[in-house]
PDB file of C-alpha atoms in Angstrom:
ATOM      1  CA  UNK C 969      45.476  71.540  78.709  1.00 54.00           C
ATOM      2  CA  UNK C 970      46.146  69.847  81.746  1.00 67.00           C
ATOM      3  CA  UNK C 971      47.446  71.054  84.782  1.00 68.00           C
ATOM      4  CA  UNK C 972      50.240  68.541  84.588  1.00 66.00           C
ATOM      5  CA  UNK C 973      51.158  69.182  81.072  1.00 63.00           C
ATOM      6  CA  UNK C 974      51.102  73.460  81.406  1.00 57.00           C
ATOM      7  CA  UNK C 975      53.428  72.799  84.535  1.00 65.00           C
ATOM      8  CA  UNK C 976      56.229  71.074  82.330  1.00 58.00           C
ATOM      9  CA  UNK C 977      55.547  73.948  79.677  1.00 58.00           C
ATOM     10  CA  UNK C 978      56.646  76.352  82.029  1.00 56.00           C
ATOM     11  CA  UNK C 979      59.188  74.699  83.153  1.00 57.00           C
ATOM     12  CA  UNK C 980      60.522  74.208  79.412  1.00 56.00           C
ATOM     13  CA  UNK C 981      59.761  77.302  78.741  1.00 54.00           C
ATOM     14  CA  UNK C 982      62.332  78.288  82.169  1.00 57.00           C
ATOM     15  CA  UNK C 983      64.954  75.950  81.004  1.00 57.00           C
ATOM     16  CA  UNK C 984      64.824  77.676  77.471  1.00 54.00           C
ATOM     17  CA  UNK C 985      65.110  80.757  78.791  1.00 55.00           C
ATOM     18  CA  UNK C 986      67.994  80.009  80.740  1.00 57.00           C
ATOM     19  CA  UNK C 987      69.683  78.339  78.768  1.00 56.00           C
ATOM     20  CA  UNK C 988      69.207  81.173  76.498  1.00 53.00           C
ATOM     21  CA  UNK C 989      70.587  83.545  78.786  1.00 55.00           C
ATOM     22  CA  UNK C 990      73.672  81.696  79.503  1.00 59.00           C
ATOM     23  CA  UNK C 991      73.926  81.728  75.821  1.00 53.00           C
ATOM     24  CA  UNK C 992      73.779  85.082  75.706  1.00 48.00           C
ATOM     25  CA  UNK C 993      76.154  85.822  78.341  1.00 55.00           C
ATOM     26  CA  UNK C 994      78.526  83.847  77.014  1.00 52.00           C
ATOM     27  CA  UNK C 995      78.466  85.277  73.880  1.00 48.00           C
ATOM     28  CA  UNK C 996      78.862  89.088  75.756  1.00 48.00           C
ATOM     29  CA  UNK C 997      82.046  87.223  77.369  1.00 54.00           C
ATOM     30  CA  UNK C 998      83.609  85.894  73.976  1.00 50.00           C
ATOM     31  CA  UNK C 999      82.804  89.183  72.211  1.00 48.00           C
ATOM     32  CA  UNK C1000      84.430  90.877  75.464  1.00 48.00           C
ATOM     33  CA  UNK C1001      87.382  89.102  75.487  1.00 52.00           C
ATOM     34  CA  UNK C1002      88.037  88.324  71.813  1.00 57.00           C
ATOM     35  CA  UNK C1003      87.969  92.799  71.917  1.00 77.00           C
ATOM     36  CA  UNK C1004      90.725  92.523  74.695  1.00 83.00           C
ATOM     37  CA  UNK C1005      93.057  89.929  72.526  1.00 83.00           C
ATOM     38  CA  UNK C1006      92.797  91.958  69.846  1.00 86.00           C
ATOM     39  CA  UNK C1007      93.364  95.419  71.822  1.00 88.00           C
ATOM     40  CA  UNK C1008      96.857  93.380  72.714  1.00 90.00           C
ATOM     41  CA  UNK C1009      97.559  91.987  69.411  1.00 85.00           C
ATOM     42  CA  UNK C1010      96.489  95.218  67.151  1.00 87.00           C
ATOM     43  CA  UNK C1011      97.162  98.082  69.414  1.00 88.00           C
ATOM     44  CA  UNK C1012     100.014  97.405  71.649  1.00 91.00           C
ATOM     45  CA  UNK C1013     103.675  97.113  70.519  1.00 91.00           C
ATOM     46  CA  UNK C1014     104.727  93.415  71.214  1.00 94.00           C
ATOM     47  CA  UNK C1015     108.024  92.266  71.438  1.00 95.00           C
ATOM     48  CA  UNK C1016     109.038  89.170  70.001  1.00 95.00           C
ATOM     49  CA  UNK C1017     109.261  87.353  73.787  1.00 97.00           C
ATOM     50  CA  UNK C1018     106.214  88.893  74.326  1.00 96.00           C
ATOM     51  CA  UNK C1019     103.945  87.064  71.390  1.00 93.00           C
ATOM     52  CA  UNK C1020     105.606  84.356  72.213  1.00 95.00           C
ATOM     53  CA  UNK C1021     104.608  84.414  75.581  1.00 95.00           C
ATOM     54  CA  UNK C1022     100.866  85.484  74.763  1.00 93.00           C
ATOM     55  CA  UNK C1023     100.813  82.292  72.431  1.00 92.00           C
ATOM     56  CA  UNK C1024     101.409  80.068  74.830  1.00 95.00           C
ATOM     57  CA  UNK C1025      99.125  81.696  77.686  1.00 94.00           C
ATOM     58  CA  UNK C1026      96.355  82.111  74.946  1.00 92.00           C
ATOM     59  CA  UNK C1027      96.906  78.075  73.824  1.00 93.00           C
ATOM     60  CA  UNK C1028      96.967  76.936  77.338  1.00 95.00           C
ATOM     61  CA  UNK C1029      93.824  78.931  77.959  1.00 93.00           C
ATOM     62  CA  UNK C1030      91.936  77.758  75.455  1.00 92.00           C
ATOM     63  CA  UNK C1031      92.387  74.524  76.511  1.00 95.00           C
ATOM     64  CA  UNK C1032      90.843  75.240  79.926  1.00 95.00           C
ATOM     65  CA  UNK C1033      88.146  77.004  78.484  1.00 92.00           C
ATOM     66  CA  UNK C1034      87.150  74.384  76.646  1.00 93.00           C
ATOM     67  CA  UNK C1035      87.237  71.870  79.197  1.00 95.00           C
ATOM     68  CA  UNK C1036      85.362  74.344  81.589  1.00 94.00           C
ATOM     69  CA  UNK C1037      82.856  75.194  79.049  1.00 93.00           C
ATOM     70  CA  UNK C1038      81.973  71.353  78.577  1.00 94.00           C
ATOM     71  CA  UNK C1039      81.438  70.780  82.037  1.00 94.00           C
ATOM     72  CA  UNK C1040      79.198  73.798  82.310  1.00 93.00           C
ATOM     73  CA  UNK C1041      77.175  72.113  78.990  1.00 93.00           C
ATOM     74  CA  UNK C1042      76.840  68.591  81.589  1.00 94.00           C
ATOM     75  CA  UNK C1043      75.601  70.625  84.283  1.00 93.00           C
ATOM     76  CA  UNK C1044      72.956  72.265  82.253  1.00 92.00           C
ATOM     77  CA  UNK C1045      71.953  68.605  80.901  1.00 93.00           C
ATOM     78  CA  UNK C1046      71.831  67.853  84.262  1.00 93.00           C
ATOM     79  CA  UNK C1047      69.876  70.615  85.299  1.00 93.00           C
ATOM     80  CA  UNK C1048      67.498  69.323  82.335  1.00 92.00           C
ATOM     81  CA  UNK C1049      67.305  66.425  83.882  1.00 93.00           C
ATOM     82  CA  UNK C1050      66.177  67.290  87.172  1.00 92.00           C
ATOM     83  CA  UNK C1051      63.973  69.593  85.617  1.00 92.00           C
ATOM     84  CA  UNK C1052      62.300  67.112  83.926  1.00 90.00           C
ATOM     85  CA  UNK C1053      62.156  64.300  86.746  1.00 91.00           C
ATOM     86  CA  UNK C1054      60.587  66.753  89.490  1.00 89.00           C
ATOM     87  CA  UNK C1055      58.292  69.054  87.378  1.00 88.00           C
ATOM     88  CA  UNK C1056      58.574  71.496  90.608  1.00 85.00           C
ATOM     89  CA  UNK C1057      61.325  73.406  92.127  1.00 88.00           C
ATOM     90  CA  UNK C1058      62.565  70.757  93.999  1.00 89.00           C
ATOM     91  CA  UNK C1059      65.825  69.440  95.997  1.00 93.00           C
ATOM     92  CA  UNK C1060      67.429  67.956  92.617  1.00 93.00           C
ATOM     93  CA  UNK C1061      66.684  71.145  90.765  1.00 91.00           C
ATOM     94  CA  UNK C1062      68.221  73.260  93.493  1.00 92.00           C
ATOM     95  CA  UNK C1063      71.303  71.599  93.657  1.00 94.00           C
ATOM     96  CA  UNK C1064      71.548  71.051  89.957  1.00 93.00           C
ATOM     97  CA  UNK C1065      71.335  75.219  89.448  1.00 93.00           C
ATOM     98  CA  UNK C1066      74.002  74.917  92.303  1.00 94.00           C
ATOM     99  CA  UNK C1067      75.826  73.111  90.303  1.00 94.00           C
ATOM    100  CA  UNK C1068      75.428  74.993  87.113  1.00 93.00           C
ATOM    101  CA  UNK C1069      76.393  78.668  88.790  1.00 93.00           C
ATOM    102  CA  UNK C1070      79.733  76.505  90.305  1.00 94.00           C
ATOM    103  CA  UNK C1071      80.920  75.895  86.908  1.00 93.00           C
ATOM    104  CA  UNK C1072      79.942  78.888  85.311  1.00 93.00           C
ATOM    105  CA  UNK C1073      81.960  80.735  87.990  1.00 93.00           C
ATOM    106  CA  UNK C1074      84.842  78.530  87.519  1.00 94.00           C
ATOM    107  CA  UNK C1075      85.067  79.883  83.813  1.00 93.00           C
ATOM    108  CA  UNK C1076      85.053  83.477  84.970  1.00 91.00           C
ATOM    109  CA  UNK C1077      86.978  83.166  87.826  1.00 94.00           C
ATOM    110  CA  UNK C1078      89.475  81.098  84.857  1.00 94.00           C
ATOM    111  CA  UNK C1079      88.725  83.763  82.047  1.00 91.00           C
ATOM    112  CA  UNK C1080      89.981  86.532  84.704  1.00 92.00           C
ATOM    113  CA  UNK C1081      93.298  84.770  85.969  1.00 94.00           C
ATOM    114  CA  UNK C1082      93.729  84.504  82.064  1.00 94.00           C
ATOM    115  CA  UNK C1083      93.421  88.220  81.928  1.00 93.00           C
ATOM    116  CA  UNK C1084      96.051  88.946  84.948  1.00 95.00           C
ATOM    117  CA  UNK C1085      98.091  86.461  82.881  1.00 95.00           C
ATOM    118  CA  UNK C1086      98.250  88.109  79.685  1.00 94.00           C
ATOM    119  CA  UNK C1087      98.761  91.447  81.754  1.00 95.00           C
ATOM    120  CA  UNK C1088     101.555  90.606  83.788  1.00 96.00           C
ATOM    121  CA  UNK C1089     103.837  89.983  80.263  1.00 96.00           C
ATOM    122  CA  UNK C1090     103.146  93.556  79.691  1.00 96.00           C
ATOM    123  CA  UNK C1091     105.256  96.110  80.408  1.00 96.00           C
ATOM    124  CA  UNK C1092     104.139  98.891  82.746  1.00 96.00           C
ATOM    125  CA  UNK C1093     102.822 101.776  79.830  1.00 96.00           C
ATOM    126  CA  UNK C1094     101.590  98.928  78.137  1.00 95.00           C
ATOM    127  CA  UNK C1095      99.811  97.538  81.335  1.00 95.00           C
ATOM    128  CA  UNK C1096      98.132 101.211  81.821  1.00 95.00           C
ATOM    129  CA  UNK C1097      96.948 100.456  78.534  1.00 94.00           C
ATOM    130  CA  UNK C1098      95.853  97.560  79.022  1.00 93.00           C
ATOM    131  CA  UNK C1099      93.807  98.152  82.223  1.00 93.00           C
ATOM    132  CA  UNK C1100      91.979 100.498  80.334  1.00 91.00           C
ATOM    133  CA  UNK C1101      90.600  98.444  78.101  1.00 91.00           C
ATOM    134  CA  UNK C1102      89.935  95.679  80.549  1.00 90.00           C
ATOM    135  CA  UNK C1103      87.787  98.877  82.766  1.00 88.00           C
ATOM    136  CA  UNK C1104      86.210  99.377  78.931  1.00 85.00           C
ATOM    137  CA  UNK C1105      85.210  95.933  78.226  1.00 83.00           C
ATOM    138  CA  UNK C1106      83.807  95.065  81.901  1.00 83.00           C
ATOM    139  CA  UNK C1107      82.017  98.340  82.367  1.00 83.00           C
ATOM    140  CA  UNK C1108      81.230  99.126  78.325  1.00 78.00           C
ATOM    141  CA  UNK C1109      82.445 102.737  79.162  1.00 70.00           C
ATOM    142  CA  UNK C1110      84.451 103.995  76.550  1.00 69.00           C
ATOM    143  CA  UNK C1111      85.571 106.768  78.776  1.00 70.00           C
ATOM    144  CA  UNK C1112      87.688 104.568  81.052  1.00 60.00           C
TER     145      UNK C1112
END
């Protein structure tokens, strides 16, 4: 094999695993928060105004995840890109994994003001409650 062709094997071989763990973390983040919607839908007492208001914050959410989440799918492309045109750790690279931990921290910094969101419909027992679970799902300690 040439030297040429096992450097752009490694570097697929990178990007794979990246994009794998992305993947992955993404997936931890779904599962995490998918738990915490339906900790507030199945265990707390709702009223009325306050599905209502959960509705609406969950639609408007998803919206912005989506949007957020197809920007981060770009960047990676873009990251590909780079990847491909400099075979090294170069300038375009660098910024392009710039840009790629940018948008992934725009989703979480999105998926927690979606959290403070949902808890500030709550009333205060049920925001105890709440935090709990939040502590639970960040930390995977079940004794929080």
């Amino acid at each position: 094999m040439k030297t040429r062709q096992l450097i752009f094997a490694v570097l697929f071989a990178a990007l794979a695993g990246c994009l794998g763990a992305i993947a992955a973390d993404r997936w931890l983040n779904q599962e995490r928060a998918g738990s915490l919607h339906q900790f507030v839908h199945e265990e707390l007492v709702l009223t009325d105004k306050q599905d209502r208001e959960l509705e609406t914050l969950e639609a408007r959410y998803a919206v912005e995840r989506s949007a957020l989440e197809g920007s981060l799918r770009a960047s990676n492309a873009r990251l590909a890109q780079a990847m491909e045109k400099e075979h090294e750790f170069g300038p375009e690279v660098s910024a392009a994994i710039d840009d790629v931990h940018a948008r992934m921290g725009a989703l979480q910094k999105a998926t927690v003001q979606h959290v403070f969101d949902m808890r500030e419909i709550l009333d205060p027992e049920q925001q105890r409650a709440f935090d709990r679970q939040v502590s639970r799902a960040l930390t995977g300690d079940p004794s929080n």
